[in-house]
Each structure stands twice: as C-alpha cells, then as structure tokens.
Coordinates of C-alpha atoms and ligand atoms in Angstrom, one line a residue:
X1 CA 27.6 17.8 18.7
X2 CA 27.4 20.7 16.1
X3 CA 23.9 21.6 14.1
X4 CA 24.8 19.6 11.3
X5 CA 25.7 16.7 12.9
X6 CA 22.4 17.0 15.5
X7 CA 20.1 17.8 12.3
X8 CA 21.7 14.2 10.5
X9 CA 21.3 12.1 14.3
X10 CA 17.5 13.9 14.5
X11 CA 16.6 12.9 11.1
X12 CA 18.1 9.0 11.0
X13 CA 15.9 8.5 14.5
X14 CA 12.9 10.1 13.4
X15 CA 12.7 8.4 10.1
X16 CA 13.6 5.1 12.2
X17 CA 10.5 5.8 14.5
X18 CA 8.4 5.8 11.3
X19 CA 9.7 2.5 10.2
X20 CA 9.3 0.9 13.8
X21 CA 5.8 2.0 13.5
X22 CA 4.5 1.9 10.3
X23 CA 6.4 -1.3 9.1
X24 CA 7.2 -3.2 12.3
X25 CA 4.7 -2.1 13.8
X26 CA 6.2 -1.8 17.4
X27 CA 6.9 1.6 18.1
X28 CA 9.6 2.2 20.7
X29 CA 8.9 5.7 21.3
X30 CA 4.9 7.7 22.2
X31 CA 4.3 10.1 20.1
X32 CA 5.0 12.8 21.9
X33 CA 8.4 11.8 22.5
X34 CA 7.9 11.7 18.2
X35 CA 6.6 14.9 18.4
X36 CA 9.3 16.5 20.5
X37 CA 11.9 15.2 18.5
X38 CA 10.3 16.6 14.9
X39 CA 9.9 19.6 16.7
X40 CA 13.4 20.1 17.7
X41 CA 14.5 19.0 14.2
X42 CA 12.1 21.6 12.7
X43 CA 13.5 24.4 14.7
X44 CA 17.4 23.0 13.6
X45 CA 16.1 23.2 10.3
X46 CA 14.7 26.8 10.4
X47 CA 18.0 27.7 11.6
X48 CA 20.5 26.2 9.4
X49 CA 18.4 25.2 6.4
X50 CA 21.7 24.2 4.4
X51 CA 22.2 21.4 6.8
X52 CA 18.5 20.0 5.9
X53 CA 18.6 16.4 4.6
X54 CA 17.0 15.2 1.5
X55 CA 14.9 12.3 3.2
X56 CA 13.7 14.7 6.4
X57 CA 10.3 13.9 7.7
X58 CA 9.8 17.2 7.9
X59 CA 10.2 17.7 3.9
X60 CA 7.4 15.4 2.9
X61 CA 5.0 18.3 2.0
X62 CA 5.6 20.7 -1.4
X63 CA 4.0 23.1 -3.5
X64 CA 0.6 23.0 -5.4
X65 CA 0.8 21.7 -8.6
X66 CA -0.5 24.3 -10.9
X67 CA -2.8 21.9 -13.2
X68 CA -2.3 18.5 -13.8
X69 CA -0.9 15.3 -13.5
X70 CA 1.8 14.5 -15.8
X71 CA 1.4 11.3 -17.8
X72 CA 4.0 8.2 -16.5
X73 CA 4.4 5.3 -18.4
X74 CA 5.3 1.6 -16.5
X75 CA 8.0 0.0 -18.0
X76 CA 6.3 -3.3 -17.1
X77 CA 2.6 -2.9 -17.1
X78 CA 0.7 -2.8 -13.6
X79 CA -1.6 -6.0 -14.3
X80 CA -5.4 -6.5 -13.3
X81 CA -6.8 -9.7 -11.7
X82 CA -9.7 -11.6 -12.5
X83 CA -12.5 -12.3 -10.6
X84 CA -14.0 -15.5 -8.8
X85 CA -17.2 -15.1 -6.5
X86 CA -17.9 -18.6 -5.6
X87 CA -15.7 -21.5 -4.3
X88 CA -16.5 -23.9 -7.5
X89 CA -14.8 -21.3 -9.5
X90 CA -11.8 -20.5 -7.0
X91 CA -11.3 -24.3 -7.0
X92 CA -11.7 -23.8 -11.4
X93 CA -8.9 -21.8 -11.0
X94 CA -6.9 -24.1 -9.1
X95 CA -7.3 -27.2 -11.1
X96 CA -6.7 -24.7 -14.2
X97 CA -2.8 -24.2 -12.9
X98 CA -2.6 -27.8 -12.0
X99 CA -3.3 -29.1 -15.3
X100 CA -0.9 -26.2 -16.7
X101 CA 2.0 -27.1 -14.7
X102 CA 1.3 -31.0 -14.1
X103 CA 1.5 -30.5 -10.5
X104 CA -0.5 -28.6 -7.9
X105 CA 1.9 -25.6 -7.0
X106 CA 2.4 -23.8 -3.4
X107 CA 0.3 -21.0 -3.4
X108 CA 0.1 -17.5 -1.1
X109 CA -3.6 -16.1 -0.4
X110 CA -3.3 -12.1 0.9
X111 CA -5.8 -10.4 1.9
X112 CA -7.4 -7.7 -1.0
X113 CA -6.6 -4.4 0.1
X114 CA -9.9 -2.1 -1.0
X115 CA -7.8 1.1 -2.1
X116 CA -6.1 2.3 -5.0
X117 CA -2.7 0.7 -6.8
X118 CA 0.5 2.6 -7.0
X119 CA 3.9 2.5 -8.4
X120 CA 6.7 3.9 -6.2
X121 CA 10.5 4.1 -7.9
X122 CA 13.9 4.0 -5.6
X123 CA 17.5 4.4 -7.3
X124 CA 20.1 3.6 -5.0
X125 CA 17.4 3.3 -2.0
X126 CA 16.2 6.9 -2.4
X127 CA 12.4 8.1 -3.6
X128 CA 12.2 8.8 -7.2
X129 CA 8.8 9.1 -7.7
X130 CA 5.2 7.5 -8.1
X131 CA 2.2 6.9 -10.5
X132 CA -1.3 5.5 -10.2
X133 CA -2.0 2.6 -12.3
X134 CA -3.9 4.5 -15.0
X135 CA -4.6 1.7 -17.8
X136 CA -1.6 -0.3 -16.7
X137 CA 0.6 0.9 -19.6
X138 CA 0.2 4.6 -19.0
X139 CA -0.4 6.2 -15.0
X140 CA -0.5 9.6 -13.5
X141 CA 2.5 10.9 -11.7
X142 CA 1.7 11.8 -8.2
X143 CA 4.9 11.9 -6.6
X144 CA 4.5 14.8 -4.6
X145 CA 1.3 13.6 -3.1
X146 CA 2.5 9.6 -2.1
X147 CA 5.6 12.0 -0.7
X148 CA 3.4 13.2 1.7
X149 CA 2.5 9.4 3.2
X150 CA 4.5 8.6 6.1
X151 CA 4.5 5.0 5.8
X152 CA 6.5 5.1 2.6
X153 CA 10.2 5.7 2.9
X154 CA 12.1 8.5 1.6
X155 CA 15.3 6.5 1.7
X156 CA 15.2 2.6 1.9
X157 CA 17.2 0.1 4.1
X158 CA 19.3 -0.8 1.2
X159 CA 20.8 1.1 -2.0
X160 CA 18.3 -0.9 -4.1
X161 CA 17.1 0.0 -7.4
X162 CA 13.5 -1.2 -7.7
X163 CA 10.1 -0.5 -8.4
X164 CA 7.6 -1.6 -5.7
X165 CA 3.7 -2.1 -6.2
X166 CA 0.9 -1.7 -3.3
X167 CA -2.2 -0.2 -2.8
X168 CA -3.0 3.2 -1.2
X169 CA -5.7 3.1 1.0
X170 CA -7.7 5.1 3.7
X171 CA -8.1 4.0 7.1
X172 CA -11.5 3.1 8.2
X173 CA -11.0 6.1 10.8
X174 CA -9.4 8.4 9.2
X175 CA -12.4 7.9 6.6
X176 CA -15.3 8.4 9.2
X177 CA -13.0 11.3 11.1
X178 CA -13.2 13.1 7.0
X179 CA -16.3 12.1 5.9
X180 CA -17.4 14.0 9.9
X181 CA -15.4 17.2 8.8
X182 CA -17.0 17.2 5.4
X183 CA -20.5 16.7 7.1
X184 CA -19.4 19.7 9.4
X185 CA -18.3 21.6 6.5
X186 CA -21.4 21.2 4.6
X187 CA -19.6 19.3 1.7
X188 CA -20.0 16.1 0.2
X189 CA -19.2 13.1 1.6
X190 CA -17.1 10.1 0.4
X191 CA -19.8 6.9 -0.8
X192 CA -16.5 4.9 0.7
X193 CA -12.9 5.0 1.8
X194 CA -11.6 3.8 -1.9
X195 CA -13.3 6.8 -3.2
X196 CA -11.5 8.9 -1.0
X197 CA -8.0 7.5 -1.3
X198 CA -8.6 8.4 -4.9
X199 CA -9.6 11.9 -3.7
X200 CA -6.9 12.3 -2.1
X201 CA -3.7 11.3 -3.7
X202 CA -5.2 13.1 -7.0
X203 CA -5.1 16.7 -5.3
X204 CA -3.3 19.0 -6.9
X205 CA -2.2 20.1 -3.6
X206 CA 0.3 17.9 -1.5
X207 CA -1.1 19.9 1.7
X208 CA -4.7 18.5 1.2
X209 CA -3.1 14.6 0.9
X210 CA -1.3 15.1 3.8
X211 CA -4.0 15.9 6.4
X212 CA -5.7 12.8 4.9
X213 CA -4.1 10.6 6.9
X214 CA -3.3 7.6 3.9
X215 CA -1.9 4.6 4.0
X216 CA -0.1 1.8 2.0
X217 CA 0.4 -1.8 1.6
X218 CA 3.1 -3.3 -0.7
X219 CA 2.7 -6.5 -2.6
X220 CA 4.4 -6.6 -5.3
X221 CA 7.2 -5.0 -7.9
X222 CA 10.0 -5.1 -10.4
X223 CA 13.2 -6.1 -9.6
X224 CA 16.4 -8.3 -10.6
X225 CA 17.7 -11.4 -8.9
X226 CA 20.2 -8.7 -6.5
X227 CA 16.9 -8.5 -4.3
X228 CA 17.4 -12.1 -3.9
X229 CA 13.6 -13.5 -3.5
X230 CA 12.0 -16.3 -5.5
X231 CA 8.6 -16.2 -4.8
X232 CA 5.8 -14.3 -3.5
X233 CA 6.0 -15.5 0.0
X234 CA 9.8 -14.2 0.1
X235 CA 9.0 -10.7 -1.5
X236 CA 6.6 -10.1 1.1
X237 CA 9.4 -10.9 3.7
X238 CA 12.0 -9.2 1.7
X239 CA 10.5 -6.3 1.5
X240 CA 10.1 -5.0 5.1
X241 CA 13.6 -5.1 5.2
X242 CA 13.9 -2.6 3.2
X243 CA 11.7 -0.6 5.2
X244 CA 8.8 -1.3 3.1
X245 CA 5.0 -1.9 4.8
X246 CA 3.4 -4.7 3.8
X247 CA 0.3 -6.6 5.0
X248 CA 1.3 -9.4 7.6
X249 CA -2.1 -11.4 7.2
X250 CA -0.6 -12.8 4.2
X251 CA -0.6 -17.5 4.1
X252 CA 0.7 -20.0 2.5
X253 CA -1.6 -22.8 1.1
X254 CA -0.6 -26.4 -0.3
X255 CA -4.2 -27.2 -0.8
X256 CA -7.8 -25.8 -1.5
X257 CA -8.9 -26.9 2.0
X258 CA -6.0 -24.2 3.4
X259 CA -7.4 -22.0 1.0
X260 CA -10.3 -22.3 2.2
X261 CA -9.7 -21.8 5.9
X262 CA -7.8 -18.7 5.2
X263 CA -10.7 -17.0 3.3
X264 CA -13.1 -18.4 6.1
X265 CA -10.8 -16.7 9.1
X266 CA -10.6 -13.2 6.9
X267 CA -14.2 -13.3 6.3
X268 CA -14.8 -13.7 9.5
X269 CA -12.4 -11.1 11.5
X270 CA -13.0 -8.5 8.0
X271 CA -14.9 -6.5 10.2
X272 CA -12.2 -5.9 12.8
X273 CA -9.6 -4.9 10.0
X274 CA -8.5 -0.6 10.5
X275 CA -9.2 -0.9 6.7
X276 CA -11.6 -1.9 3.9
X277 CA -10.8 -5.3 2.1
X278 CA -12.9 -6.8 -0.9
X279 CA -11.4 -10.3 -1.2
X280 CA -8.9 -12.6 -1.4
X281 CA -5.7 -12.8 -4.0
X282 CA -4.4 -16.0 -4.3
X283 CA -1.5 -16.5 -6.1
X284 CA 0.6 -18.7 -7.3
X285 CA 3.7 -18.2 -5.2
X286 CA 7.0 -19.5 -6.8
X287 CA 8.1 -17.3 -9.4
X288 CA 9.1 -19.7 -11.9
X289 CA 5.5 -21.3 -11.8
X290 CA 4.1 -17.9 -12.3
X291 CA 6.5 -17.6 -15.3
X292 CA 5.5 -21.0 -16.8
X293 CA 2.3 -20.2 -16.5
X294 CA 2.1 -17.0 -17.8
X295 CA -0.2 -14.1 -18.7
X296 CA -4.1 -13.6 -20.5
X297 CA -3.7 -10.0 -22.5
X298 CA -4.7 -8.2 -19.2
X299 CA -4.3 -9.9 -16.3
X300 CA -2.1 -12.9 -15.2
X301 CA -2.8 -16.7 -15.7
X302 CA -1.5 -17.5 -11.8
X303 CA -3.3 -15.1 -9.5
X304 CA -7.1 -14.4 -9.1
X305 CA -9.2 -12.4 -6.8
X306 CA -11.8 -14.1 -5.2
X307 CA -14.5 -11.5 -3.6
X308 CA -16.2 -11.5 -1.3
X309 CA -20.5 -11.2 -1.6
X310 CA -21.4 -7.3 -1.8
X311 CA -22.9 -6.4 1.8
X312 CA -26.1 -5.8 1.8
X313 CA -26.2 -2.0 1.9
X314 CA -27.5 -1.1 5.2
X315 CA -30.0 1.7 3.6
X316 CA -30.6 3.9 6.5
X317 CA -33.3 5.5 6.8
X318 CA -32.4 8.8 6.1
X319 CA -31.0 8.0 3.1
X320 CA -35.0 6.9 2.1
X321 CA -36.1 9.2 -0.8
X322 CA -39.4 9.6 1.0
X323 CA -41.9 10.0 -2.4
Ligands
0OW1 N1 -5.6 -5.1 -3.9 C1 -4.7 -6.0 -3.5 O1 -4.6 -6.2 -2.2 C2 -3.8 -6.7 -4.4 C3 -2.9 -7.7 -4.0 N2 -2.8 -8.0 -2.7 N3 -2.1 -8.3 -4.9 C4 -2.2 -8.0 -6.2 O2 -1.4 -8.6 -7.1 C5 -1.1 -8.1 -8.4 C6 0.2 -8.6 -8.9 C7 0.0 -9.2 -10.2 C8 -1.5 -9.1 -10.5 C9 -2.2 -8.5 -9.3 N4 -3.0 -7.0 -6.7 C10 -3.8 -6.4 -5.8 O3 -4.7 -5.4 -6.3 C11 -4.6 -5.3 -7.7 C12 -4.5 -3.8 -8.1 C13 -5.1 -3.8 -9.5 C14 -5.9 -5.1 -9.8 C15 -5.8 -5.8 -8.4 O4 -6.9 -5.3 -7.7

C-alpha cells in the first residue's frame, strides 16, 4: 500500500475509533493501540503532507486567533426554555398542551445538560463551522475552537446538509483535573464546570481548548424532511447515525406519572453522571404537535425545563471569611 493510500486507511480507522467511542460508546480498540495508530499517521503526514486529508484527527488544532470572535447569525434562532421548579407547575405545563392540542401528546423528557449551547454546520457531511448561542439571533463563531473537540465529527456518516444543536460541556473530571492545575499554578479557579466550558471554547487560542478536554451532547437542529425523523425521540436516534453524540438517558412519557418516575430516577443517580445536569427538558415529542403548538416570543410553547432545587452549597470551611 503506498503513503497516500496508508495515510487515507489511517485516517478512515482513527476517525472510526472516535465515533466507536465517543458516540457508541464501545470502543474496539485501548488507547494505546489509538495512540499507535495517530502516531504512525502523524509521522505519514510529516512526510508527505500533500497526502493529508481534510477531516485528519490530527488537524483538529489551528492558529490563534488574533482578537476576536466574529459575529454569526442563526438562520433559525437558537431558542431558550422556561423554567418550572415544582411538580404543580410541570403538571401546569402539561395540562397547558393538552388543552392546546385537545389531546394529551407523547412526550420525551432528556436529561438538562449543565454546559453551554452550540450550533455546529455540515454541507455535504463535512464541518463548516460553529457558533455559541449569543442572544439566539446573533452568536459568536468559534469554529476553530469546537474543531478541537473530538467528539464532534469532522466528516459525518452521511452527505447531509444540516445544522445540529447541543450543548458543550466539561467533564466533571476533567473540571477537578483543571481547576488542580490552576490551584497548582496559582490562578484562579473555575466557581463550576459551565463556567469553564465557557472559558474554554472562548479562547482565542484553539491550543488552550484542546487540552481542556470538552465535551458535547446533541439534541436538537435544523433540517428538511431528507433526514427523515418526525419527532424528537427519532432525531435523537437519527442522529448517531450520523456519527453525532447524543445523550442516551433520554425517555418517552405518555403520562405525568412516567414523567415523574423519570425525573425521580435522574435525581436520584445525578450524582453518578461524568457531567453536571440542572434539570429535566420535557418536550413535546411529535413534531407536528410542537408546530401546532407553537412558540412565546423567546422560548417555545411545547418544551420546559424543570430544575432541579439549587444544592445547598457545601460552604467549606475555608472558604469562611473569618471576620
Ligand atoms: N441543556 C440541555 O440539555 C437542553 C436540552 N436537552 N434540550 C433543549 O432543547 C432546546 C430545543 C428547543 C428549545 C430548547 N435545550 C437544552 O438547553 C437549552 C440551551 C439554551 C436554553 C436551554 O437551556
């Protein structure tokens, strides 16, 4: 096999081995054998850079920005939510959609990812670029920074044109691991890992996002009927065949009491999560329901957020302004 060929073979498997892990989440390689493998495709690459693919994990990482974001604006606004903090007002919000369709709809409750939202573009399957929510008219461009996050694809599955919607977040470890360093360093520290998802994909320097070790969950997007899903439950199992990540503690609920049961079960394994959630979204899942139901100026009329109480801050003790 000749360097060209070997550099195409090296990068289809190694971007494979990222979709095994980060979407399927079975890997069917360690990471060493990962490592070896990025390793020998680097050292193709240094050789006979002409031969160096557009989607190569190894091209994730590019040049500092020299001073700031460019402005992006969405097409189709990135909506808020509201809010619901007890169960008479969740169960509000239900009877509110019965009484605007005249029947009580199928709905999907997802887990509410604690991180920040962004828009990622693909034309024909391949990366165009990505923005942070901004206003929800008007975002930041920080393409070169989500470039550097290894669970989103260069190149999806499928030549699809579409814009997908998810929230970046930070790890609970990888948060501790830089909040350690920072501590080390003698620099601030993150208040929580939101903050520092923030941070981080708003460097101006791709090289500082990538050793932050990010994340993403995708949940939602813009698209035409090619994509061939008609509700939220079949986006969210649409999409990971396109080599997209998306949160698998996602349910489907007929009625409040499987509502309920679903926010009682996340509530109660929250603390076990590898990330930070602050809710749960329920929405309404058929599209056409969603459409008939429609939108409030800023947020839409079927989906809420129902949080969960603030935790009581564990002060310690050295944090106790002693007077
Ligand atoms: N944070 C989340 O996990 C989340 C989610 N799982 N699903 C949605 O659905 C959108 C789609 C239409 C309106 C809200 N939004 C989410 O977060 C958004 C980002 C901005 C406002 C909400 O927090």
């Amino acid at each position: 096999m000749d360097a060209k060929e070997e550099i195409r073979k090296l990068t289809e498997q190694l971007n494979h081995y990222a979709y095994e892990y980060y979407v399927l989440d079975q890997p069917s390689v360690t990471d060493a054998d990962y490592d070896q493998a990025y390793r020998r495709l680097e050292d193709l690459e240094a050789r006979y850079p002409d031969y160096i693919q557009a989607d190569s994990p190894t091209q994730r990482v590019g040049d500092k920005l020299d001073n700031r974001f460019e402005k992006v604006q969405h097409p189709t606004p990135m909506l808020s939510l509201g809010d619901v903090f007890d169960r008479q007002e969740l169960e509000d919000f239900m009877a509110s959609v019965e009484r605007g369709l005249g029947f009580m709809p199928r709905f999907v409750c997802e887990m509410k990812i604690d991180g920040l939202s962004v828009s990622i573009r693909y034309q024909e399957g391949a990366y165009q670029g990505a923005a942070t929510r901004g206003d929800g008219t008007v975002g930041e461009d920080i393409t070169a920074n989500v470039k550097t996050i290894s669970a989103v694809p260069m190149r999806l599955r499928e030549a699809q044109d579409l814009e997908v919607r998810g929230e970046i977040y930070m790890p609970k470890a990888s948060f501790k691991q830089l909040n350690e360093q920072r501590e080390e360093a003698g620099q601030a520290t993150f208040a929580n890992p939101r903050n520092s998802a923030a941070g981080s994909v708003r460097q101006l320097d791709p090289k500082v996002t990538a050793q932050r070790k990010l994340n993403v969950f995708l949940y939602s997007g813009v698209f035409d009927e090619s994509l061939g899903v008609s509700s939220q439950s079949e986006l969210l199992a649409r999409l990971p065949e396109l080599g997209l990540r998306v949160n698998p503690n996602y349910r489907i609920c007929q009625t409040a009491e499987e509502v309920w049961a679903y926010v009682d079960e996340v509530q109660e394994k929250r603390h076990e999560l590898a990330y930070e959630i602050d809710g749960i979204v329920i929405k309404v899942d058929r599209f056409e329901d969603q459409e008939a139901l429609g939108y409030t100026v800023k947020a839409p009329r079927w989906a809420i957020a129902y949080k969960f109480p603030a935790e009581q801050a564990q002060t310690e003790l050295k944090d106790i302004e002693w007077t």
